[in-house]
C-alpha angles and dihedrals in degrees: 000000000000139000116219120228100198095185093055092033092229141123120236115203115232112212115231117251138173132237088244092055092053090043094241113165124217101234103025098042118012095038092047092048091052093044094051095046102033095106089051092058102255087156093049096272136046113271133184110221108220100173143000129210087016115191107149097136127114120277097343130116092198120116134190119222102235134002117201145165125233124216090275089055093249119147115254121197115209117194116176126212121186093198142341097304093176092249118132097247094183093059091044090054092048090049092051091046090053090050091051095044091085096052111118129206091257089053091051091053091050093045091051094045089054089050092050092047089055100040113023133067094209103048107142103111120039093171092059089055091051092049092050095047 
């Protein structure tokens, strides 16, 4: 990866690093970066975050990091990993997808309204937000 110095018309190589090396934490750093830049396409496409630390499934204490909608109003599950923690991420993703497969449109509206109530000052009309996204 390179940084462009337009004035000097040169490329400056940026050395690869890891989240662990820069002491970035999953929830406090990575999740917050994604959350704050999701609508700007930090994950390659604009996403509307509708809930964080989502765990509204029956009899499970598991929680996924971020739940979002893409431009086609499809659910997107975001699970952050700072490094190779040894967990089987593929199975975790499949499990979360199966949990979310039963979520209905009315549930999504309620989930997002709860998120807005907790995080946003102007939270009166969740449907307006969906229409504008």
